[in-house]
Coordinates of C-alpha atoms in Angstrom, one line a residue:
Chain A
X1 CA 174.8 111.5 268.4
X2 CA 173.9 108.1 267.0
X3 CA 174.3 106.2 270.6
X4 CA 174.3 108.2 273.7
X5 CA 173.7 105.7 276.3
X6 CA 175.0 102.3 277.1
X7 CA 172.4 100.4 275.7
X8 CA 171.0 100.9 271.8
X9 CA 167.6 99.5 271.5
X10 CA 166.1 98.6 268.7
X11 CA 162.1 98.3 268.7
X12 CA 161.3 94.8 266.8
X13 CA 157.8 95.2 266.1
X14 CA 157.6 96.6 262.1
X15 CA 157.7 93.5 261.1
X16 CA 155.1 92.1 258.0
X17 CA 155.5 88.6 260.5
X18 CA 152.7 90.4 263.0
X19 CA 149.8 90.1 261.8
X20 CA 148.8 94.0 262.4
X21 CA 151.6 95.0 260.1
X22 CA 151.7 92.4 257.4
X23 CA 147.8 92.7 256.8
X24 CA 149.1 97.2 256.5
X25 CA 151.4 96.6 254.1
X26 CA 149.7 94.7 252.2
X27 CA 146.8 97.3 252.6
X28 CA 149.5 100.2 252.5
X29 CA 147.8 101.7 256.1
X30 CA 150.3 104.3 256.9
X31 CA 148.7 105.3 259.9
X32 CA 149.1 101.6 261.3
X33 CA 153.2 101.8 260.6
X34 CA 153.5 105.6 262.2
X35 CA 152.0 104.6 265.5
X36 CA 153.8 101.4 265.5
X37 CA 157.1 103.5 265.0
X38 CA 155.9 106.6 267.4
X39 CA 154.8 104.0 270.2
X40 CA 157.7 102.5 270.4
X41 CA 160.2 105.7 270.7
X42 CA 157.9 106.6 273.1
X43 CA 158.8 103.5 275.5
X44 CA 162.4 103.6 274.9
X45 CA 163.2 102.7 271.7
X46 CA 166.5 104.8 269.8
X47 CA 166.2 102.7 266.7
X48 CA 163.4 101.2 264.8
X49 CA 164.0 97.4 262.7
X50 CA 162.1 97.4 259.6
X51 CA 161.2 94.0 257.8
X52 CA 158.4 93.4 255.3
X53 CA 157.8 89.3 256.3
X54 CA 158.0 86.2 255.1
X55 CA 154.4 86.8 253.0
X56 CA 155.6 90.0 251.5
X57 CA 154.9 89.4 247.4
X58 CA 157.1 92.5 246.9
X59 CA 159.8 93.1 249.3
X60 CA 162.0 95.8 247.5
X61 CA 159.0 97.3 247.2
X62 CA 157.4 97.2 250.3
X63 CA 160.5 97.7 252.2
X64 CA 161.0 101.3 250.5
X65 CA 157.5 101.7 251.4
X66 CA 158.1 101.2 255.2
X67 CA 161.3 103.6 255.2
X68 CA 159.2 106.3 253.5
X69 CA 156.3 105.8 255.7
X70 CA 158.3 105.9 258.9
X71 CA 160.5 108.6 257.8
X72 CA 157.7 110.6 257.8
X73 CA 157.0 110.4 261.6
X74 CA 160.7 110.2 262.7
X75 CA 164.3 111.0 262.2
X76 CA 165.7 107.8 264.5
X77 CA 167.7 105.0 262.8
X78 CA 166.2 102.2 261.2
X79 CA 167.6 99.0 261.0
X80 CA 166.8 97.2 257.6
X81 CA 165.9 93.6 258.0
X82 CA 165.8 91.4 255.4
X83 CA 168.5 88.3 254.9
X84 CA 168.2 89.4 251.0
X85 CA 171.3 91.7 250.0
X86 CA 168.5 93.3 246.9
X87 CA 165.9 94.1 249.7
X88 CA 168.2 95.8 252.2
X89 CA 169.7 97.5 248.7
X90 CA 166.0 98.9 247.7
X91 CA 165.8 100.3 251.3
X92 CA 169.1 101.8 251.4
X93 CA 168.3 103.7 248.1
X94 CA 165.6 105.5 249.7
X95 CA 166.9 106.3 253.7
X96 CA 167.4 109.7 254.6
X97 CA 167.7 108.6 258.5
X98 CA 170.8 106.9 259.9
X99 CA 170.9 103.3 259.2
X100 CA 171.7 99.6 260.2
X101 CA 172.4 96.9 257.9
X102 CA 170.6 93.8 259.9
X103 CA 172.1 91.3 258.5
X104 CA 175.1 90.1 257.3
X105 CA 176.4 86.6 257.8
X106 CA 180.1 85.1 257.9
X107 CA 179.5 84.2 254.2
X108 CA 181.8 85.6 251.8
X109 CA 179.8 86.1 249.3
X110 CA 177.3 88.1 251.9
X111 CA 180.2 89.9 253.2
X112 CA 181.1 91.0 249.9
X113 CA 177.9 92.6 249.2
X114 CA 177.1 94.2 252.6
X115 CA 180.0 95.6 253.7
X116 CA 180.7 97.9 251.0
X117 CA 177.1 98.9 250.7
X118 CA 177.8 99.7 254.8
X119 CA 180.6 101.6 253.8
X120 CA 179.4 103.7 251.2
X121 CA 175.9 104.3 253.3
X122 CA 177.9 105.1 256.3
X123 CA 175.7 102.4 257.7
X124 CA 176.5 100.4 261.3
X125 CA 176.4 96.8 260.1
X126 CA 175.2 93.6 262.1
X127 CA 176.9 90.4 261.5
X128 CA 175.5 87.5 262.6
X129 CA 178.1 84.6 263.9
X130 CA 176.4 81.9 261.6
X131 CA 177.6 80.9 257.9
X132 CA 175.5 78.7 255.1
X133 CA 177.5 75.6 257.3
X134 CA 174.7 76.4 259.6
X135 CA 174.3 77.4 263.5
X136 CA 177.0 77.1 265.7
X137 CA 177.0 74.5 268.6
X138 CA 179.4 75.8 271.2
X139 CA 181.3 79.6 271.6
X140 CA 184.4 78.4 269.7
X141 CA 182.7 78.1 266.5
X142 CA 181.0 81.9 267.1
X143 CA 183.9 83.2 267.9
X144 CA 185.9 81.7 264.7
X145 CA 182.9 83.4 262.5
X146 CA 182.1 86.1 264.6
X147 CA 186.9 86.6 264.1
X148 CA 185.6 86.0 260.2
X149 CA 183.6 89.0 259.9
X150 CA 185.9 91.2 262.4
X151 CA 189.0 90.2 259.7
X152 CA 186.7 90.7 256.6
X153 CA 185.4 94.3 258.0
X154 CA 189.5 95.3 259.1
X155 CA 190.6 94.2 255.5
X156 CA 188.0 96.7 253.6
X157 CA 188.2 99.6 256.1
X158 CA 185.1 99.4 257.6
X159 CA 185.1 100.5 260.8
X160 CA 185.4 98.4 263.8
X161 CA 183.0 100.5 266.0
X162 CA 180.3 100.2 263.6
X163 CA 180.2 96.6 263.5
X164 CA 177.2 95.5 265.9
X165 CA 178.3 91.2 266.4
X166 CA 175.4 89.0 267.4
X167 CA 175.8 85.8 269.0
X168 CA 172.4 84.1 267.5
X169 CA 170.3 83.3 270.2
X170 CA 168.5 79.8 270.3
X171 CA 165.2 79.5 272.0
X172 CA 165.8 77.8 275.8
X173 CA 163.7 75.0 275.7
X174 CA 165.5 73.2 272.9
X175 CA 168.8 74.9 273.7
X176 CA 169.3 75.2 277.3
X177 CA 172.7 73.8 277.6
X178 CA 174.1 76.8 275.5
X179 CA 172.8 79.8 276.5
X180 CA 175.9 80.3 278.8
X181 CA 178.1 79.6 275.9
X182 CA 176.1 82.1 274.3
X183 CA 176.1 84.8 277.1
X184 CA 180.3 84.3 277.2
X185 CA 180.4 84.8 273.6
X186 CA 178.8 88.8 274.6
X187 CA 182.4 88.9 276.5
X188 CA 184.3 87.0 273.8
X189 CA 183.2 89.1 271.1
X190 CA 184.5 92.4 272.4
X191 CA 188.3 91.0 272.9
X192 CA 188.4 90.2 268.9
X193 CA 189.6 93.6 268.5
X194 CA 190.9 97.3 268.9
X195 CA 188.6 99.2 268.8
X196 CA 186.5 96.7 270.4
X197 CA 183.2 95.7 268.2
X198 CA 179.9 96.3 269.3
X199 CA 177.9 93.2 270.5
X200 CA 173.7 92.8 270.0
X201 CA 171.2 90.3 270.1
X202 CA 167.8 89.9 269.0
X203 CA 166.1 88.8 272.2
X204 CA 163.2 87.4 271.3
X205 CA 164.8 84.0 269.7
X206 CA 165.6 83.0 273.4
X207 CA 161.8 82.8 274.5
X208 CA 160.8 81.0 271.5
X209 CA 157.8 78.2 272.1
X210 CA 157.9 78.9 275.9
X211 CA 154.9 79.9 278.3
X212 CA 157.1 83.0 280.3
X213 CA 158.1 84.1 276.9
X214 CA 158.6 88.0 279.0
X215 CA 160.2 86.4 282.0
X216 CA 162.7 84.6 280.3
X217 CA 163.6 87.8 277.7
X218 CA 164.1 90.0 280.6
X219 CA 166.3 87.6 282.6
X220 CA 168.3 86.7 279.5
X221 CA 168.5 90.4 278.7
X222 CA 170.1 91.1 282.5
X223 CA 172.4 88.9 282.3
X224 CA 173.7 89.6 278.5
X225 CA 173.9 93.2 280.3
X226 CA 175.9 92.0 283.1
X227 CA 178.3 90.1 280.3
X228 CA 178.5 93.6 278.5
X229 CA 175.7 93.8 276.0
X230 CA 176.0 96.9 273.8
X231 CA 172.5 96.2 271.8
X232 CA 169.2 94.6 271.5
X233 CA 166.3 94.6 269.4
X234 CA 163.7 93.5 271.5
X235 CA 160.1 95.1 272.0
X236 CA 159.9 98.0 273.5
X237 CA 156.3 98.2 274.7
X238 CA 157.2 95.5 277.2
X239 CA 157.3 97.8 280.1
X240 CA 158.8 95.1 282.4
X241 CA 161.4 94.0 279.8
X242 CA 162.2 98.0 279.3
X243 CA 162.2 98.2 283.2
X244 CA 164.9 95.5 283.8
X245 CA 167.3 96.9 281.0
X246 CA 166.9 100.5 282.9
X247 CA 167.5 99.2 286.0
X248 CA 170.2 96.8 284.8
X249 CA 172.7 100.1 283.5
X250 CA 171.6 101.7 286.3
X251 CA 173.2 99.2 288.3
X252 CA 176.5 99.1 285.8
X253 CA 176.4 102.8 286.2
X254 CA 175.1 104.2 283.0
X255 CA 171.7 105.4 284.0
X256 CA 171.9 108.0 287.3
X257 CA 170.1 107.0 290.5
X258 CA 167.0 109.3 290.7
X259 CA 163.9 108.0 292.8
X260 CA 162.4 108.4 289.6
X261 CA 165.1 107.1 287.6
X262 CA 162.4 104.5 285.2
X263 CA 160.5 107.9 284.2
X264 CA 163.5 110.2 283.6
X265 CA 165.4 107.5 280.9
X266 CA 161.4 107.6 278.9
X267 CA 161.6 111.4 279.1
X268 CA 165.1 111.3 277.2
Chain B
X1 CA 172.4 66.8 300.6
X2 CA 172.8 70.6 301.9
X3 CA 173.2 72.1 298.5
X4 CA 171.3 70.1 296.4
X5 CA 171.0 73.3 293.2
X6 CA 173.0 75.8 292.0
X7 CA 171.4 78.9 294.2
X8 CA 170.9 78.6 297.5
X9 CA 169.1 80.4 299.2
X10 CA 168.6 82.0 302.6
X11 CA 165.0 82.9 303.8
X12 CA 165.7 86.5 305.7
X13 CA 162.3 87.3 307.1
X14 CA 163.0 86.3 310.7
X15 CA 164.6 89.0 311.9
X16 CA 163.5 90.9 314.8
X17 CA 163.9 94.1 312.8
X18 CA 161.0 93.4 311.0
X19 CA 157.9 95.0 313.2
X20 CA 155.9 91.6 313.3
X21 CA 158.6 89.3 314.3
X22 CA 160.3 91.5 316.8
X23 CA 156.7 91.5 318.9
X24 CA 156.9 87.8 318.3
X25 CA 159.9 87.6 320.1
X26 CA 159.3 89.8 322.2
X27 CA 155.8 87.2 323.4
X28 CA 157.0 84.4 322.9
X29 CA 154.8 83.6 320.0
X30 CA 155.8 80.7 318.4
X31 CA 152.9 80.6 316.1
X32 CA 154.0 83.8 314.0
X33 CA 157.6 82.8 313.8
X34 CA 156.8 79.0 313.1
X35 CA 154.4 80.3 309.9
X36 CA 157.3 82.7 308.9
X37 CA 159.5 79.7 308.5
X38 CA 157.1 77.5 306.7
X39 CA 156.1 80.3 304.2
X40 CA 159.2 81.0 303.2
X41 CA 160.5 76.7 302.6
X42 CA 156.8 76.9 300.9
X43 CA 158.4 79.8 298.6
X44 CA 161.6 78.3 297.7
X45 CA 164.3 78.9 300.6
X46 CA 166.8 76.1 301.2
X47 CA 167.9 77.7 304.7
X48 CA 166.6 80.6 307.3
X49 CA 168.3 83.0 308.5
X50 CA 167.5 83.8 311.9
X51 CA 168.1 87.2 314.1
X52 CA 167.3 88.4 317.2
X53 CA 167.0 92.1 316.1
X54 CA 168.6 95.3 317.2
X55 CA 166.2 96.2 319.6
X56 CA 166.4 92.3 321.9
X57 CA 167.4 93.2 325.7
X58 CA 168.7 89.4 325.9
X59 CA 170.0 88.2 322.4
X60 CA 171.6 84.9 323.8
X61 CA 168.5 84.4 325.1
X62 CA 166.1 85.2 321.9
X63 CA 168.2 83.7 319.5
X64 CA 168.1 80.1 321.7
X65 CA 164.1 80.2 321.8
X66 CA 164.4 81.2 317.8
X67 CA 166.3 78.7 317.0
X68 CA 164.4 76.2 318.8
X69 CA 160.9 77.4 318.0
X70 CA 162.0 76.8 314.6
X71 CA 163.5 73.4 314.6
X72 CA 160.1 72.5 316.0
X73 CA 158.6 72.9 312.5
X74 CA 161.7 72.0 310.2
X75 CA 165.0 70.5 309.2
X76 CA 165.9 72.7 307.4
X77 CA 169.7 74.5 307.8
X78 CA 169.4 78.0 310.2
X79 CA 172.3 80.7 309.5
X80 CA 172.5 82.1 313.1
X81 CA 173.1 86.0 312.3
X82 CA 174.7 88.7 314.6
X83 CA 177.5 90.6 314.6
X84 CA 177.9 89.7 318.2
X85 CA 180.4 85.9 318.5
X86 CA 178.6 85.3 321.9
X87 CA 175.2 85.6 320.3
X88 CA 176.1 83.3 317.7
X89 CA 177.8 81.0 320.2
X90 CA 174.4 80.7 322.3
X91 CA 172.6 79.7 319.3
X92 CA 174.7 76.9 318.4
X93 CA 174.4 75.9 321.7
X94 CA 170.8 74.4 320.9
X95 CA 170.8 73.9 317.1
X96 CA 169.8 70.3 315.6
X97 CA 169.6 71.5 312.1
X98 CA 172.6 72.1 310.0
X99 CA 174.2 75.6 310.2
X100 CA 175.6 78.2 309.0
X101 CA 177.3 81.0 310.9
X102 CA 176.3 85.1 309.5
X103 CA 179.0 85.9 309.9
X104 CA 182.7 86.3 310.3
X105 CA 184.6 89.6 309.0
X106 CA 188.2 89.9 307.8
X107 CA 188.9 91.1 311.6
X108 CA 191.6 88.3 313.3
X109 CA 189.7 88.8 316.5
X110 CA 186.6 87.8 314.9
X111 CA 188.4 85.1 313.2
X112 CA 190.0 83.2 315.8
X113 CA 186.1 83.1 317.7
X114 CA 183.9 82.1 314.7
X115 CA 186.4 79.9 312.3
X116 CA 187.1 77.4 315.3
X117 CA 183.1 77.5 316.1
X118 CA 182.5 76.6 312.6
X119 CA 184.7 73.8 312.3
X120 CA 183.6 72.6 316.1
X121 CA 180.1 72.1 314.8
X122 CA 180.3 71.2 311.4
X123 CA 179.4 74.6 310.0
X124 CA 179.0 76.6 306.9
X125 CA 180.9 80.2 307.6
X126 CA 179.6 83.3 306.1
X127 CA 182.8 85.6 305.7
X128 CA 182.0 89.6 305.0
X129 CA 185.3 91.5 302.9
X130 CA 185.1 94.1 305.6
X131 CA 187.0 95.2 308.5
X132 CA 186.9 97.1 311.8
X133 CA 188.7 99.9 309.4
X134 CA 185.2 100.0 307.3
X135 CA 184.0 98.9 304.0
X136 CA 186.4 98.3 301.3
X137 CA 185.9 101.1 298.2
X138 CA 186.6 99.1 295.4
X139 CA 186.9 95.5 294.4
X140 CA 191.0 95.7 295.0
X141 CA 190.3 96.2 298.7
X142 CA 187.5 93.6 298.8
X143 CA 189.8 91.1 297.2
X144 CA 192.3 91.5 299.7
X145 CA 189.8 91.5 302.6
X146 CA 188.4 88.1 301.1
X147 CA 191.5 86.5 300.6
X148 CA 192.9 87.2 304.2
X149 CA 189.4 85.8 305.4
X150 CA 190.7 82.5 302.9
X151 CA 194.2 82.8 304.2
X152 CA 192.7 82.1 307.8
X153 CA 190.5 78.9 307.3
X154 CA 193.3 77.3 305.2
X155 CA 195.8 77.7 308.1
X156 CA 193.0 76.7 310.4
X157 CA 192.2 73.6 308.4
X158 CA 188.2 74.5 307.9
X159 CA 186.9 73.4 304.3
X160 CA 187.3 76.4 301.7
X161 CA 183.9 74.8 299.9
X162 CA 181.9 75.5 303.4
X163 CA 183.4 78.9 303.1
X164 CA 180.7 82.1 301.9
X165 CA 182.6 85.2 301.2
X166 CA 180.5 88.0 300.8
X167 CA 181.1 90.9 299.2
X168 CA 179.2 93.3 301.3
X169 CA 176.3 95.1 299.2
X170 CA 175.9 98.8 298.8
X171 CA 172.8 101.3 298.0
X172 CA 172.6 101.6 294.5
X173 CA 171.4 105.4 295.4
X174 CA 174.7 106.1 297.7
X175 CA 177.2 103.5 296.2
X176 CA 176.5 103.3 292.5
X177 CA 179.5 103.7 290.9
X178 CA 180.8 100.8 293.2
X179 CA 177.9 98.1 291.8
X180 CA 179.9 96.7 288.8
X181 CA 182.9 96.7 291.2
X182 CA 181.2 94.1 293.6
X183 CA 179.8 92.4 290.8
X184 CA 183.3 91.7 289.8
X185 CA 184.1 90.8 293.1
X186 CA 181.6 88.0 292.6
X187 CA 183.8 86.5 289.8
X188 CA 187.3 87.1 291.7
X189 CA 186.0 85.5 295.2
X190 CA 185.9 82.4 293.3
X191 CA 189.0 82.1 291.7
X192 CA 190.9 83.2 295.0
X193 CA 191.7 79.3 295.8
X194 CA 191.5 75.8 294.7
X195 CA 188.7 74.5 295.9
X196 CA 187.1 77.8 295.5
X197 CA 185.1 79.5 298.2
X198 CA 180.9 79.9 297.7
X199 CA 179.9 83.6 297.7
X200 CA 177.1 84.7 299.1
X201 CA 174.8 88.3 299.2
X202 CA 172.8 89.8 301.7
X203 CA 170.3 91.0 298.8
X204 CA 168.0 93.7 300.1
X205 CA 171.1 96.1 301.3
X206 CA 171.6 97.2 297.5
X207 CA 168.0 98.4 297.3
X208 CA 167.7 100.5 300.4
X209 CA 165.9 103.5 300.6
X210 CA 164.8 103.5 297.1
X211 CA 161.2 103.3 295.5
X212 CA 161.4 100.4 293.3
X213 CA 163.1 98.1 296.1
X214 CA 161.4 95.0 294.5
X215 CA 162.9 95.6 290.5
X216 CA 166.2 96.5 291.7
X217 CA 166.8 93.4 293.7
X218 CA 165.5 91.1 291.3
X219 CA 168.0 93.2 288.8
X220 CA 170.7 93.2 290.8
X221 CA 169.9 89.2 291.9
X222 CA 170.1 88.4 287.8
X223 CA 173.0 89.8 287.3
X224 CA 175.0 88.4 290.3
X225 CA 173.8 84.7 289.3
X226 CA 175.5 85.7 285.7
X227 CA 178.4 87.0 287.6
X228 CA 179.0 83.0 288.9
X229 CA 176.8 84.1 292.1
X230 CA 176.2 80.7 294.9
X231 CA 173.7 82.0 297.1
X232 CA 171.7 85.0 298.6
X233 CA 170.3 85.9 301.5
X234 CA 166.7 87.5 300.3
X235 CA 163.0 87.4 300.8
X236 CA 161.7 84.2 299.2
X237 CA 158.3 85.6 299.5
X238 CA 158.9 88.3 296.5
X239 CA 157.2 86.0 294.2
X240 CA 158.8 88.3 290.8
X241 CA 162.4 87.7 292.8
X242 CA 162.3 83.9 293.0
X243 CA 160.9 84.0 289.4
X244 CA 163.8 85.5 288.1
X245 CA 166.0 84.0 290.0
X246 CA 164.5 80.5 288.8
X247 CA 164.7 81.6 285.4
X248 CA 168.4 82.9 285.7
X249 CA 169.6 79.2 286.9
X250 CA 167.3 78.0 283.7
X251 CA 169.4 79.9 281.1
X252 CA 172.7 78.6 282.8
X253 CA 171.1 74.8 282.5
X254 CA 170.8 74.8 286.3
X255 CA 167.4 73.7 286.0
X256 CA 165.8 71.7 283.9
X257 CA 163.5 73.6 281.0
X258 CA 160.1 72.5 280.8
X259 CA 156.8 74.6 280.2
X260 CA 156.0 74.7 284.1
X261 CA 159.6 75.2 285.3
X262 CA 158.8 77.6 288.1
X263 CA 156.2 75.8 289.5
X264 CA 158.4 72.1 289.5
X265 CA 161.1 74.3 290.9
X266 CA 158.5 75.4 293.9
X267 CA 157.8 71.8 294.5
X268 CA 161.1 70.5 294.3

């Protein structure tokens, strides 16, 4: 089964923007991406992103290199990342694991690239409720793009349950005043449409430039929980982070009460 | 101004359940109840709740030299707690400070004591959606429970906005299928009547008797502020709690963002 529990968590940290994996890449340290991949399952993760950076010379390259390398330590998802239709194409023609599509925009002309690549990879697709018009200032505007993407994905049969919508979170300190707008678009999202689609965020956007970078993740993260959050690629080795989205669905119900209830999820 | 921010919140450590506090009492020691209340203002609380204890051969009594050993050392609003009118009744006897009254159920007999009380001092009313027939088992009973508690202080003519329904927490480890439900009950509290009514938890209740009592009521906490939550009765002294609550009234723009949020929050 692709997701068994309530959350999905995708471990952000194969990404060529860290310094540790963009200096491997361009070294081609296999060992480096493994452990990245296997520590990061080990604290929670059921997906892995993978993105080759902004300083990649060679991304289709590079990001087939990734897949192969972590496909050689695991059979979990991985979640290609690149806002280039040709990279995510390059990794696509090398996956043998399940796969996410991360990103498509509410651009037609991205929409008409990724979706049918989706389809035909039997991919889950995340579409993020921004177009080239630029980021949206208040929840009606997310939900008229997020509605975009829903209608585009209905009209070429790609299923409804597969697409993973993402509000776009903006760091709080520049921000602030729509974070709620934001959290209520988590609830908005999932009224678009029957069969509801599946909401995610990628956390670390909300921290962005503060000094509590963990403390403001793991807040934001319980309350996009408690407004229904499906998804989140977030880092995984943040124990406290991990500890507050375990105890959050244990509180919603979709983790059993055990006194040991933070060990038994890691031993899933 | 009694509610100045978004939370407030209720200092719960003097209570002569707790081991150190009930000796107190029980000498006369005004020192150790005096620091108690000054730690926890220190810490963040905006009121204190104050309790005689199960175990207090003369709770009219107790709750008198509480209440005044306090009002020595601040100004600050006391929420006189029992489950006993007469207790409650002797303690507003004495009070200076503002008050708030923990707490009325949905019983009439209750009612017709503690709602004229309020309104004959000026006070806020902490209403619980129980009854003598028990605790409600979903968020259908609570609701009703609430609203008859509503019904009353209309027809009695007290202010609906001094009005703190409460929807009675439960063990997570006993009662976890009914979490979301009283989450909910958060949102539906406030939509009962216009004005709306405050709500208010008794926060340590949801985390009894398991091991990670500290994570689960910060959890819990977060996700009740995203629920629309007023104010909570907690232990301002749980540093990680008042963090995250902090941070939750951040992301809703209920405090203002700068680098040192928490401590300007601590020395509002």
């Amino acid at each position: 089964m692709f997701l068994e529990k309530a959350m999905f968590i995708i471990g952000e940290l194969i990404n060529g923007m860290y310094k540790n994996i963009g200096k491997a890449i361009k070294e081609k340290d296999k060992a480096v991406i493994q452990r990245c991949a296997l520590d990061q399952i080990k604290a929670g993760a059921d997906a892995l992103d993978i993105n080759c950076g902004p300083v990649s010379k060679d991304p289709l390259s590079d990001i087939q290199w990734l897949v192969e390398t972590v496909q050689e330590v695991t059979d979990k998802p991985l979640a290609l990342d690149s806002s280039k239709p040709k990279v995510i194409e390059a990794g696509l023609k090398v996956i043998k694991n399940k796969v996410i599509i991360n990103s498509t925009t509410a651009d037609q002309e991205k929409l008409e690239i990724l979706v049918p690549l989706a389809k035909k990879y039997n991919a889950k697709l995340i579409g993020l409720s921004i177009s080239a018009k630029g980021i949206p200032q208040n929840k009606d505007q997310r939900l008229e793009l997020a509605a975009n993407i829903v209608a585009y994905c209905v009209e070429a049969g790609f299923p409804l349950e597969d697409l993973y919508l993402d509000p776009v979170l903006l760091p709080v300190n520049v921000a602030q005043a729509q974070q709620k707008d934001i959290l209520e678009s988590i609830r908005e999202f999932k009224i678009i449409s029957d069969p509801s689609p599946k909401t995610i965020v990628g956390l670390s956007n909300v921290s962005q430039g503060t000094k509590t970078r963990s403390l403001i993740n793991r807040t934001f993260l319980t309350m996009a929980i408690a407004y229904g959050l499906d998804s989140a690629i977030l880092d995984p080795l943040d124990k406290d982070l991990m500890d507050s989205a375990i105890t959050a669905e244990l509180i919603l119900n979709k983790q059993i009460y055990c006194d040991s209830y933070l060990e038994a999820y890691r031993r899933k």
